[in-house]
CSV table of C-alpha atoms in Angstrom, one decimal:
chain,number,residue,atom,x,y,z
A,901,MET,CA,23.8,-18.9,-11.4
A,902,ASN,CA,25.1,-16.4,-8.8
A,903,LYS,CA,25.4,-17.3,-5.1
A,904,THR,CA,22.5,-15.2,-4.0
A,905,TYR,CA,20.1,-16.7,-6.5
A,906,PHE,CA,21.3,-20.2,-5.6
A,907,HIS,CA,20.7,-19.5,-1.9
A,908,ILE,CA,17.1,-18.4,-2.6
A,909,VAL,CA,16.4,-21.5,-4.6
A,910,TRP,CA,17.8,-23.7,-1.8
A,911,ILE,CA,15.5,-22.1,0.7
A,912,VAL,CA,12.4,-22.7,-1.5
A,913,ILE,CA,13.4,-26.3,-2.2
A,914,PHE,CA,13.7,-27.0,1.5
A,915,PHE,CA,10.4,-25.3,2.2
A,916,LEU,CA,8.6,-27.3,-0.4
A,917,PHE,CA,9.8,-30.6,1.0
A,918,GLY,CA,8.5,-29.8,4.4
A,919,ARG,CA,11.9,-29.6,6.1
A,920,MET,CA,11.2,-26.1,7.5
A,921,PRO,CA,7.7,-26.4,9.0
A,922,VAL,CA,8.2,-23.2,11.0
A,923,LEU,CA,9.9,-20.2,9.5
A,924,SER,CA,12.3,-18.6,12.0
A,925,GLN,CA,13.0,-14.9,11.9
A,926,GLU,CA,16.4,-15.7,10.4
A,927,ILE,CA,14.8,-17.7,7.7
A,928,LYS,CA,12.2,-15.1,7.0
A,929,THR,CA,15.1,-12.6,6.6
A,930,GLU,CA,16.9,-14.8,4.2
A,931,ILE,CA,13.9,-15.7,2.1
A,932,SER,CA,12.9,-12.1,1.8
A,933,LEU,CA,15.8,-11.7,-0.7
A,934,PRO,CA,13.4,-11.8,-3.7
A,935,ASP,CA,12.2,-8.4,-2.5
A,936,THR,CA,15.6,-7.0,-3.5
A,937,LEU,CA,15.8,-9.0,-6.7
A,938,SER,CA,12.4,-8.2,-8.1
A,939,LYS,CA,13.6,-5.3,-10.3
A,940,GLU,CA,13.8,-5.5,-14.0
A,941,LYS,CA,15.3,-8.8,-15.1
A,942,ARG,CA,14.8,-10.4,-11.7
A,943,ILE,CA,11.1,-9.7,-11.3
A,944,GLN,CA,9.9,-12.9,-13.0
A,945,GLU,CA,12.3,-15.0,-11.1
A,946,SER,CA,11.0,-13.5,-7.8
A,947,ILE,CA,7.4,-14.2,-8.8
A,948,LYS,CA,8.3,-17.8,-9.6
A,949,LEU,CA,9.9,-18.3,-6.2
A,950,TYR,CA,6.9,-16.8,-4.4
A,951,GLN,CA,4.6,-19.0,-6.6
A,952,ALA,CA,6.6,-22.1,-5.7
A,953,ILE,CA,5.7,-21.4,-2.0
A,954,LEU,CA,2.0,-20.7,-3.0
A,955,ASP,CA,1.8,-24.0,-4.8
A,956,HIS,CA,2.7,-25.7,-1.5
A,957,ASN,CA,0.6,-23.3,0.7
A,958,PRO,CA,-1.9,-21.1,-1.3
A,959,TYR,CA,-2.5,-18.9,1.7
A,960,SER,CA,1.1,-18.2,2.7
A,961,PRO,CA,0.9,-14.6,3.9
A,962,PHE,CA,4.6,-14.1,3.2
A,963,ALA,CA,4.4,-15.2,-0.5
A,964,LEU,CA,1.1,-13.5,-1.1
A,965,SER,CA,2.5,-10.3,0.3
A,966,GLY,CA,5.6,-10.7,-1.9
A,967,VAL,CA,3.6,-11.1,-5.1
A,968,GLY,CA,1.2,-8.4,-4.0
A,969,LYS,CA,4.0,-5.8,-3.5
A,970,ILE,CA,5.4,-6.6,-6.9
A,971,ARG,CA,2.0,-6.1,-8.5
A,972,TYR,CA,1.6,-2.9,-6.6
A,973,GLN,CA,4.8,-1.5,-8.1
A,974,GLN,CA,3.4,-2.5,-11.5
A,975,GLU,CA,0.1,-0.9,-10.7
A,976,ASP,CA,-1.7,-4.1,-11.4
A,977,TRP,CA,-4.5,-3.3,-9.0
A,978,GLY,CA,-6.6,-6.4,-9.7
A,979,ALA,CA,-3.7,-8.6,-8.7
A,980,VAL,CA,-3.0,-6.5,-5.7
A,981,LYS,CA,-6.6,-7.1,-4.6
A,982,GLU,CA,-6.4,-10.8,-5.2
A,983,ASN,CA,-3.3,-11.4,-3.2
A,984,PHE,CA,-3.9,-9.2,-0.2
A,985,SER,CA,-7.6,-10.3,0.0
A,986,LYS,CA,-6.4,-13.9,0.5
A,987,ILE,CA,-4.2,-12.8,3.4
A,988,LEU,CA,-7.3,-11.3,5.1
A,989,LYS,CA,-9.0,-14.6,4.9
A,990,VAL,CA,-6.5,-16.0,7.4
A,991,ASP,CA,-5.7,-12.7,9.2
A,992,GLU,CA,-8.6,-10.2,9.0
A,993,ASN,CA,-6.7,-7.5,10.8
A,994,ASN,CA,-3.5,-7.7,8.8
A,995,LEU,CA,-2.4,-4.0,8.6
A,996,GLU,CA,-0.3,-4.4,5.5
A,997,SER,CA,-3.1,-6.1,3.5
A,998,LEU,CA,-5.7,-3.5,4.6
A,999,TYR,CA,-3.3,-0.7,3.6
A,1000,TYR,CA,-2.6,-2.1,0.1
A,1001,LEU,CA,-6.3,-2.9,-0.5
A,1002,GLY,CA,-7.2,0.6,0.4
A,1003,VAL,CA,-4.8,1.9,-2.2
A,1004,ALA,CA,-5.9,-0.6,-4.8
A,1005,TYR,CA,-9.7,0.1,-4.5
A,1006,ARG,CA,-9.0,3.8,-4.5
A,1007,GLU,CA,-7.1,3.6,-7.8
A,1008,THR,CA,-9.6,1.3,-9.6
A,1009,GLY,CA,-12.4,3.5,-8.6
A,1010,LYS,CA,-10.9,6.3,-10.6
A,1011,PHE,CA,-11.7,4.5,-13.9
A,1012,LYS,CA,-15.3,3.4,-13.1
A,1013,ALA,CA,-18.7,4.9,-13.7
A,1014,LEU,CA,-20.3,6.8,-10.8
A,1015,LEU,CA,-22.0,3.9,-9.0
A,1016,LEU,CA,-19.2,1.5,-9.3
A,1017,ARG,CA,-16.7,4.2,-8.5
A,1018,LYS,CA,-18.6,4.8,-5.2
A,1019,LEU,CA,-18.5,1.1,-4.4
A,1020,ASP,CA,-14.7,1.0,-4.8
A,1021,TRP,CA,-14.1,4.2,-3.0
A,1022,ASP,CA,-16.3,3.1,-0.1
A,1023,LYS,CA,-14.2,-0.1,0.2
A,1024,SER,CA,-11.1,1.9,0.1
A,1025,LYS,CA,-12.4,4.1,2.9
A,1026,LYS,CA,-13.3,1.1,4.9
A,1027,TYR,CA,-9.8,-0.4,4.6
A,1028,PHE,CA,-7.9,2.8,5.4
A,1029,GLU,CA,-10.1,3.4,8.4
A,1030,LYS,CA,-9.4,-0.1,9.7
A,1031,VAL,CA,-5.7,0.6,9.5
A,1032,ILE,CA,-6.0,3.9,11.2
A,1033,GLU,CA,-8.1,2.5,14.0
A,1034,GLN,CA,-5.3,0.0,14.8
A,1035,ASP,CA,-2.3,2.1,14.1
A,1036,SER,CA,-2.5,5.6,12.6
A,1037,SER,CA,1.3,5.7,12.2
A,1038,PHE,CA,1.4,2.6,9.9
A,1039,GLU,CA,3.3,3.6,6.8
A,1040,ASP,CA,1.8,6.6,5.1
A,1041,VAL,CA,-1.8,5.5,5.6
A,1042,LEU,CA,-3.0,9.0,6.6
A,1043,TYR,CA,-1.6,10.5,3.4
A,1044,GLN,CA,-3.0,7.6,1.3
A,1045,TYR,CA,-6.4,8.3,2.9
A,1046,ALA,CA,-5.9,12.0,2.1
A,1047,LYS,CA,-5.6,11.1,-1.6
A,1048,LEU,CA,-8.9,9.3,-1.4
A,1049,LYS,CA,-10.5,12.4,0.1
A,1050,ARG,CA,-9.0,14.5,-2.6
A,1051,TYR,CA,-10.4,12.2,-5.3
A,1052,ARG,CA,-13.8,12.7,-3.8
A,1053,GLY,CA,-13.5,16.5,-3.8
A,1054,LYS,CA,-13.1,16.8,0.0
A,1055,TYR,CA,-10.1,19.0,-0.1
A,1056,ARG,CA,-10.1,20.4,3.4
A,1057,ALA,CA,-10.3,16.9,4.9
A,1058,ALA,CA,-7.5,15.8,2.5
A,1059,ILE,CA,-5.2,18.6,3.7
A,1060,SER,CA,-6.0,17.9,7.4
A,1061,LEU,CA,-5.1,14.2,6.9
A,1062,GLY,CA,-1.9,15.2,5.1
A,1063,GLN,CA,-0.8,17.5,7.8
A,1064,HIS,CA,-1.6,14.8,10.5
A,1065,GLN,CA,0.5,12.4,8.4
A,1066,ILE,CA,3.5,14.7,8.6
A,1067,THR,CA,3.0,15.1,12.4
A,1068,HIS,CA,2.6,11.4,13.0
A,1069,ARG,CA,5.5,10.3,10.8
A,1070,PRO,CA,8.0,13.1,10.3
A,1071,ASP,CA,10.5,10.5,9.0
A,1072,LEU,CA,8.5,10.0,5.8
A,1073,VAL,CA,9.7,12.3,3.0
A,1074,GLU,CA,7.1,11.7,0.3
A,1075,PRO,CA,4.1,13.0,2.2
A,1076,GLN,CA,6.0,16.2,3.0
A,1077,VAL,CA,6.7,16.7,-0.6
A,1078,LYS,CA,3.4,15.7,-2.1
A,1079,ILE,CA,1.2,17.5,0.4
A,1080,PHE,CA,1.6,20.6,-1.7
A,1081,ARG,CA,-0.5,18.8,-4.4
A,1082,LEU,CA,-3.4,18.7,-1.8
A,1083,TYR,CA,-3.0,22.5,-1.3
A,1084,ARG,CA,-3.0,23.1,-5.1
A,1085,TYR,CA,-6.2,21.1,-5.6
A,1086,PHE,CA,-7.8,23.0,-2.7
A,1087,ILE,CA,-6.9,26.4,-4.1
A,1088,ASP,CA,-8.0,25.4,-7.6
A,1089,HIS,CA,-11.4,24.2,-6.5
A,1090,GLU,CA,-12.4,26.3,-3.5
A,1091,ASP,CA,-13.7,29.8,-3.9
A,1092,TYR,CA,-11.7,32.8,-2.8
A,1093,PRO,CA,-11.7,34.4,-0.2
A,1094,GLU,CA,-13.2,31.4,1.7
A,1095,SER,CA,-10.2,29.3,0.8
A,1096,ALA,CA,-7.8,31.9,2.0
A,1097,ASN,CA,-9.7,32.5,5.2
A,1098,TRP,CA,-9.8,28.7,6.0
A,1099,LEU,CA,-6.0,28.4,5.4
A,1100,GLN,CA,-5.3,31.4,7.7
A,1101,ALA,CA,-7.4,29.8,10.4
A,1102,GLN,CA,-5.3,26.6,10.5
A,1103,SER,CA,-2.5,26.2,13.0
A,1104,TRP,CA,-0.1,24.0,10.9
A,1105,PRO,CA,3.5,25.2,11.1
A,1106,CYS,CA,4.0,25.2,7.3
A,1107,LEU,CA,1.2,27.8,6.8
């Protein structure tokens, strides 16, 4: 057993026996090590460690978030919903949970029939807008919301959100790269010359 893994286990054992009733910032930093170990062979070990915390405290935001992020990477949207919904029960304005739930409901909606799809996408919209109301610069929430708009065929709104994302968070590379997908869908689905006229009327630097 390597030193890093032993250190994580030590932290969890002390947590379970109630000897760390309050997690200091230093402890939170140390116990976050499963986030870096949850790739490939370490992923199950990480889940077990988070689950050990949840067995002691089923509504631990830290552990629920840890498991939720792993499931997010696996695109296990049902598990993402389950974990982050529990966090909202103790912290209804938790930005991270609202963000991940917005993504999860957007993605599950893609595979459902019309009425059920609308229900999921309406929930996704609600979660994204709650994040934006509190902090529009949180992660890439504007771009994620733009993808929902694109799924719903609202291509102009999608592009507008994508451009605002780049303005709000110029440090994020992915939205700057993937925004061209939004333009592609717009051009493919909007009639010419209306589409060209609309693009020319915009004031974004990249146009």
